Coordinates of C-alpha atoms in Angstrom, one line a residue:
Chain A
M1 CA -11.2 13.0 1.3
A2 CA -8.0 15.4 1.3
L3 CA -6.0 14.0 -1.2
G4 CA -6.3 17.1 -3.7
T5 CA -7.8 17.6 -7.3
D6 CA -4.6 17.1 -9.3
Y7 CA -4.8 13.4 -7.9
A8 CA -7.7 12.7 -10.0
R9 CA -5.6 13.8 -13.0
Q10 CA -3.5 10.5 -12.6
D11 CA -4.6 7.8 -15.2
C12 CA -3.5 5.4 -12.9
S13 CA -5.2 2.2 -11.1
L14 CA -3.0 2.7 -8.2
A15 CA -3.8 5.9 -7.7
R16 CA -8.0 5.1 -7.8
A17 CA -6.6 2.7 -5.2
L18 CA -4.6 5.2 -3.3
E19 CA -8.2 7.6 -2.9
V20 CA -9.4 4.6 -1.2
V21 CA -7.1 3.6 1.1
G22 CA -4.3 6.0 0.9
E23 CA -5.7 8.4 3.1
R24 CA -3.8 8.6 6.5
W25 CA -5.3 5.8 8.9
S26 CA -7.7 4.3 6.2
M27 CA -4.7 1.4 6.0
L28 CA -5.0 1.1 9.6
I29 CA -8.4 0.8 9.9
I30 CA -8.4 -1.9 7.0
R31 CA -5.4 -3.6 9.3
D32 CA -8.1 -3.7 12.1
A33 CA -10.6 -5.2 10.3
F34 CA -8.7 -8.2 9.1
Y35 CA -7.1 -8.8 12.8
G36 CA -11.3 -9.1 13.7
V37 CA -11.7 -5.4 15.0
R38 CA -15.5 -4.8 14.6
R39 CA -16.6 -2.1 16.9
F40 CA -16.2 1.6 16.7
N41 CA -15.0 1.7 20.5
D42 CA -12.4 -0.9 19.8
F43 CA -11.0 0.9 16.5
L44 CA -10.9 4.2 18.6
V45 CA -9.1 2.4 21.7
H46 CA -6.6 0.5 19.4
L47 CA -6.0 3.2 16.8
G48 CA -5.6 6.0 19.0
I49 CA -7.4 8.1 16.6
P50 CA -9.3 11.0 17.2
R51 CA -13.3 10.1 17.3
A52 CA -14.1 12.6 14.6
V53 CA -11.1 11.4 12.5
L54 CA -12.1 7.7 12.8
T55 CA -16.1 8.0 11.7
G56 CA -15.0 10.0 8.6
R57 CA -12.7 7.2 7.5
L58 CA -15.4 4.5 8.4
R59 CA -17.6 6.6 6.6
S60 CA -15.3 6.7 3.3
L61 CA -14.3 3.2 3.6
V62 CA -18.1 2.0 3.6
A63 CA -19.0 4.4 0.8
A64 CA -15.6 2.9 -1.5
G65 CA -17.3 -0.1 -0.9
V66 CA -14.0 -1.5 1.4
L67 CA -16.0 -2.0 4.8
R68 CA -20.0 -2.7 5.4
K69 CA -22.0 -2.2 8.6
E70 CA -23.0 -5.5 10.5
P71 CA -24.7 -5.8 13.3
Y72 CA -22.9 -7.8 16.0
Q73 CA -25.5 -7.4 18.8
Q74 CA -29.7 -7.4 18.9
S75 CA -30.5 -5.6 22.2
P76 CA -29.7 -3.1 22.5
P77 CA -29.3 -3.1 18.5
R78 CA -25.2 -2.0 17.8
Q79 CA -23.7 -2.4 14.3
G80 CA -19.8 -2.4 13.5
Y81 CA -17.9 -3.1 10.6
V82 CA -16.5 -5.8 8.3
L83 CA -14.6 -6.4 5.4
T84 CA -16.9 -6.3 1.9
E85 CA -15.3 -9.2 -0.6
A86 CA -13.3 -6.2 -2.3
G87 CA -12.1 -5.3 1.2
R88 CA -10.6 -8.9 1.9
E89 CA -8.9 -8.8 -1.4
L90 CA -6.9 -6.0 0.1
W91 CA -4.8 -8.4 2.3
L92 CA -2.5 -9.0 -0.6
P93 CA -1.4 -5.6 -0.5
V94 CA -1.3 -4.7 3.0
H95 CA 0.5 -8.1 4.3
A96 CA 3.1 -6.9 2.0
L97 CA 3.4 -3.7 3.1
A98 CA 3.6 -4.3 6.4
R99 CA 6.3 -7.0 5.5
W100 CA 8.3 -4.4 3.9
G101 CA 8.2 -2.5 7.0
G102 CA 9.1 -5.3 9.2
A103 CA 12.0 -6.2 6.9
H104 CA 13.2 -2.8 6.5
L105 CA 12.0 -0.2 9.3
T106 CA 11.8 -2.0 12.7
E107 CA 14.6 -2.6 15.2
G108 CA 14.8 -6.1 16.6
G109 CA 12.5 -7.6 14.0
P110 CA 9.3 -8.0 12.5
R111 CA 6.4 -6.6 15.4
M112 CA 3.9 -8.8 13.8
L113 CA 4.0 -12.3 12.3
F114 CA 1.5 -14.1 9.9
A115 CA 1.7 -17.7 9.6
H116 CA -0.3 -20.2 7.4
A117 CA -3.2 -21.1 10.1
S118 CA -2.8 -25.0 9.0
C119 CA 0.9 -25.3 9.3
G120 CA 2.4 -22.7 11.7
T121 CA 4.5 -21.7 8.4
R122 CA 5.6 -18.3 8.3
L123 CA 4.1 -16.3 4.9
D124 CA 6.2 -15.4 2.4
P125 CA 6.3 -11.8 1.4
A126 CA 4.0 -12.5 -1.4
G127 CA 1.6 -14.1 1.4
A128 CA 2.4 -17.8 0.1
C129 CA 3.0 -20.3 2.1
P130 CA 6.6 -21.9 1.6
R131 CA 5.8 -25.2 2.9
C132 CA 2.4 -25.7 1.0
G133 CA 3.4 -23.3 -1.7
A134 CA -0.1 -21.6 -2.4
F135 CA -1.7 -18.3 -1.5
V136 CA -3.4 -18.2 2.0
P137 CA -6.7 -16.5 2.2
P138 CA -6.4 -13.9 5.0
E139 CA -9.0 -16.3 6.8
D140 CA -6.2 -19.3 7.0
V141 CA -4.1 -16.8 8.2
T142 CA -2.9 -16.2 12.1
V143 CA -1.3 -13.5 13.4
R144 CA 1.3 -13.4 16.4
E145 CA 3.5 -11.0 17.9
G146 CA 6.9 -10.8 16.5
P147 CA 10.5 -10.6 18.2
G148 CA 10.0 -6.7 17.2
A149 CA 6.7 -6.4 19.2
D150 CA 7.3 -3.9 22.3
P151 CA 4.6 -5.5 24.8
A152 CA 5.0 -2.2 26.7
L153 CA 3.5 0.3 24.3
R154 CA 0.0 -1.4 23.6
R155 CA -2.0 -2.8 26.5
D156 CA -5.2 -2.1 25.1
P157 CA -7.4 -5.3 24.8
V158 CA -7.5 -5.4 21.3
S159 CA -3.3 -5.4 21.6
R160 CA -3.2 -7.8 24.2
A161 CA -5.7 -10.2 22.0
L162 CA -3.7 -9.9 19.1
A163 CA -0.6 -11.1 21.0
G164 CA -1.8 -14.2 19.5
P165 CA -1.8 -16.2 17.8
H166 CA -5.1 -14.7 16.6
R167 CA -7.0 -16.3 13.4
L168 CA -7.5 -13.2 11.1
L169 CA -11.2 -12.2 10.6
T170 CA -12.1 -13.8 13.6
P171 CA -13.9 -11.1 15.5
I172 CA -12.1 -9.8 18.5
E173 CA -14.4 -10.2 21.4
P174 CA -15.9 -7.0 23.5
A175 CA -13.4 -5.6 26.0
T176 CA -13.8 -1.4 25.7
E177 CA -17.3 -1.0 26.4
Chain B
M1 CA 6.2 14.2 7.7
A2 CA 2.8 15.3 8.8
L3 CA 1.0 11.9 9.8
G4 CA 0.7 13.1 13.6
T5 CA 2.0 11.5 16.9
D6 CA -0.7 9.0 17.8
Y7 CA 0.7 7.0 14.7
A8 CA 4.1 6.3 16.4
R9 CA 2.2 4.6 19.1
Q10 CA 1.1 1.6 16.6
D11 CA 3.2 -1.1 17.3
C12 CA 3.2 -2.6 13.9
S13 CA 4.9 -3.4 11.2
L14 CA 2.5 -1.7 8.6
A15 CA 2.3 1.8 10.3
R16 CA 6.5 2.0 10.1
A17 CA 5.9 1.1 6.3
L18 CA 3.0 3.9 6.3
E19 CA 5.3 6.3 7.7
V20 CA 7.7 6.0 4.7
V21 CA 5.6 5.4 1.6
G22 CA 1.6 6.5 2.9
E23 CA 2.4 10.1 2.8
R24 CA 0.3 11.6 0.0
W25 CA 2.0 11.2 -3.2
S26 CA 4.9 9.2 -2.1
M27 CA 3.6 5.8 -3.3
L28 CA 3.0 7.7 -6.9
I29 CA 6.7 8.7 -6.8
I30 CA 7.6 5.5 -5.9
R31 CA 5.3 4.3 -9.0
D32 CA 7.0 6.8 -11.2
A33 CA 10.7 5.4 -10.0
F34 CA 9.6 1.6 -11.3
Y35 CA 8.6 3.4 -14.1
G36 CA 11.6 4.7 -14.8
V37 CA 11.4 8.5 -14.0
R38 CA 14.6 9.6 -13.0
R39 CA 14.5 13.4 -13.4
F40 CA 12.7 15.9 -11.0
N41 CA 11.3 17.6 -14.1
D42 CA 9.9 14.3 -15.2
F43 CA 8.5 13.8 -11.9
L44 CA 7.3 17.2 -12.0
V45 CA 5.0 16.8 -15.0
H46 CA 3.9 13.3 -14.7
L47 CA 2.7 13.7 -11.5
G48 CA 1.4 17.1 -11.6
I49 CA 2.5 17.7 -8.6
P50 CA 3.4 21.2 -6.9
R51 CA 7.4 21.9 -6.9
A52 CA 7.7 22.3 -3.3
V53 CA 6.1 19.3 -2.1
L54 CA 7.8 16.9 -4.5
T55 CA 11.2 18.5 -3.5
G56 CA 9.9 17.4 0.1
R57 CA 8.9 13.7 -0.7
L58 CA 12.1 13.5 -2.6
R59 CA 14.1 14.5 0.3
S60 CA 12.0 12.3 2.6
L61 CA 12.3 9.0 0.3
V62 CA 15.9 9.6 -0.2
A63 CA 16.1 10.0 4.0
A64 CA 14.1 6.6 4.7
G65 CA 16.5 4.8 2.0
V66 CA 13.9 4.4 -0.6
L67 CA 15.7 6.2 -2.9
R68 CA 18.8 7.3 -3.9
K69 CA 20.3 10.5 -6.3
E70 CA 22.6 9.1 -9.2
P71 CA 24.1 11.0 -11.8
Y72 CA 22.1 11.1 -15.1
Q73 CA 24.1 13.7 -17.0
Q74 CA 28.0 14.7 -16.7
S75 CA 28.2 18.3 -18.3
P76 CA 26.7 20.2 -17.0
P77 CA 26.3 17.8 -13.5
R78 CA 22.8 17.0 -13.2
Q79 CA 21.0 14.2 -10.3
G80 CA 17.9 12.2 -10.7
Y81 CA 16.4 9.6 -8.0
V82 CA 16.5 5.8 -8.3
L83 CA 15.2 3.2 -6.2
T84 CA 17.4 1.8 -3.6
E85 CA 17.6 -2.3 -3.1
A86 CA 14.7 -1.8 -0.6
G87 CA 12.8 0.3 -2.6
R88 CA 12.8 -2.0 -5.5
E89 CA 10.9 -4.1 -2.9
L90 CA 8.0 -2.1 -3.2
W91 CA 7.3 -3.4 -6.0
L92 CA 4.9 -6.3 -4.6
P93 CA 2.9 -4.0 -2.5
V94 CA 2.7 -1.3 -5.2
H95 CA 1.8 -3.5 -7.6
A96 CA -0.7 -5.5 -5.7
L97 CA -2.4 -2.4 -4.5
A98 CA -2.1 -1.2 -8.5
R99 CA -4.0 -4.8 -9.3
W100 CA -6.7 -4.1 -6.4
G101 CA -7.6 -0.6 -7.7
G102 CA -7.6 -1.9 -11.4
A103 CA -10.2 -4.2 -10.5
H104 CA -12.2 -2.1 -8.2
L105 CA -12.2 1.1 -8.9
T106 CA -11.7 2.2 -12.7
E107 CA -14.6 1.8 -15.6
G108 CA -13.6 0.4 -18.3
G109 CA -10.9 -2.4 -17.1
P110 CA -7.6 -1.6 -15.9
R111 CA -5.6 1.7 -17.0
M112 CA -2.0 -0.3 -17.3
L113 CA -1.2 -3.9 -17.5
F114 CA 1.8 -5.4 -16.1
A115 CA 3.4 -8.6 -17.7
H116 CA 6.4 -11.1 -17.8
A117 CA 8.8 -9.3 -20.0
S118 CA 10.0 -13.0 -21.6
C119 CA 6.7 -14.4 -22.0
G120 CA 4.3 -11.4 -22.2
T121 CA 2.0 -13.4 -19.7
R122 CA -0.2 -10.7 -17.7
L123 CA 1.6 -11.0 -13.9
D124 CA -1.2 -12.4 -11.5
P125 CA -2.4 -10.0 -8.3
A126 CA 0.4 -11.4 -6.4
G127 CA 2.9 -10.1 -8.9
A128 CA 4.1 -14.1 -10.8
C129 CA 3.7 -15.1 -13.9
P130 CA 1.1 -18.0 -14.2
R131 CA 2.8 -19.4 -17.2
C132 CA 6.1 -19.4 -15.8
G133 CA 4.8 -19.7 -12.2
A134 CA 7.4 -17.9 -10.6
F135 CA 7.4 -14.5 -9.2
V136 CA 8.9 -11.6 -12.0
P137 CA 11.0 -8.9 -10.5
P138 CA 10.4 -5.5 -11.7
E139 CA 13.2 -5.5 -13.7
D140 CA 11.7 -8.5 -16.2
V141 CA 7.9 -6.9 -15.8
T142 CA 7.0 -4.4 -18.8
V143 CA 4.2 -1.7 -18.6
R144 CA 1.6 -0.8 -21.1
E145 CA -1.7 1.1 -21.1
G146 CA -4.6 -1.0 -20.7
P147 CA -8.4 -1.1 -21.7
G148 CA -9.2 1.4 -19.0
A149 CA -6.7 3.8 -20.3
D150 CA -7.8 7.3 -21.0
P151 CA -5.4 8.6 -23.6
A152 CA -6.9 11.9 -24.0
L153 CA -6.2 12.5 -20.3
R154 CA -2.3 12.4 -20.1
R155 CA -0.4 13.3 -23.1
D156 CA 2.8 14.5 -21.1
P157 CA 6.3 12.4 -22.8
V158 CA 6.3 10.2 -19.8
S159 CA 2.8 9.1 -20.1
R160 CA 3.0 8.6 -24.0
A161 CA 6.4 6.6 -23.0
L162 CA 4.3 4.5 -21.1
A163 CA 1.9 3.7 -23.6
G164 CA 4.2 0.5 -23.8
P165 CA 5.2 -1.2 -23.7
H166 CA 8.3 0.2 -21.4
R167 CA 10.1 -2.2 -19.2
L168 CA 10.4 -1.0 -15.6
L169 CA 13.6 0.5 -14.2
T170 CA 14.6 1.5 -17.7
P171 CA 15.4 4.8 -17.5
I172 CA 13.0 7.0 -19.5
E173 CA 14.7 9.4 -21.5
P174 CA 14.6 13.4 -21.7
A175 CA 11.6 15.1 -23.2
T176 CA 11.4 17.7 -20.7
E177 CA 14.2 19.8 -20.9

């Protein structure tokens, strides 16, 4: 990790969190894991990230207890990456940050919309359902493209699956191998 | 910013947000602005960051509309940095990420505790007050050291002010000049 030794002097839970998820790309890998991406090649194509960088980030996230390896195929044996329990608890900051970006930084509105699967209501910025009144765990959230999405920009199989609605943490089926 | 051109291909509000706040140190500068740090020298000492890096990050955050310059002294004239309205809306992700780090990554418990100023109840992970039931805006939040804090680690004036309780967004008074 390249966060610098000065970083370690920060006596702060936020700094500790940033050591794990603040590295470039790490948060987007975690986002993809919420989307249901499991396979190395699907992360590679969807993120457009150099292979060596992806390998390093996945290894760091496994070492930090955010992701764990899990078989997705018996023959030949293949392992993918899924969020651990601690990793799933990153849903709240990931959603809050995406929501902020959608509100302040994207032209034409948010690019992805997150809704409560059971009632279809868009989540509020704190990840709760305004209709049901309760926090919605990620497995009960659906994602679909929002008004700011540019379908021409992303044509890879993961992006197509995410045009949605797609339920978070539901595996995205093989497309790139 | 050094996030790489591939990043721009990510048709995602989270990626847009990370372009602004995902740069190394940017999130810690924003955290400090919530703490009430305004002066360049206070950021410098509290973050232990190289001067040129701090200058660049502050400039980027002003350009992105997260911070704005504001006079804090008339004679001689001096300008500091405060959060804009959009910057203040980063409280939810900043708090959620700090809370996650405190829960999963720090030994001895969280280093900083965030509470509802009016009733003293610790915020829940979504930034709401469990007692009052409502989301607490940052100006109504107090910060103080938690059980995992290491007072020996940080002796700078900002850290001492934050031993708290200190109300967020209340300016931390001059100590380093």
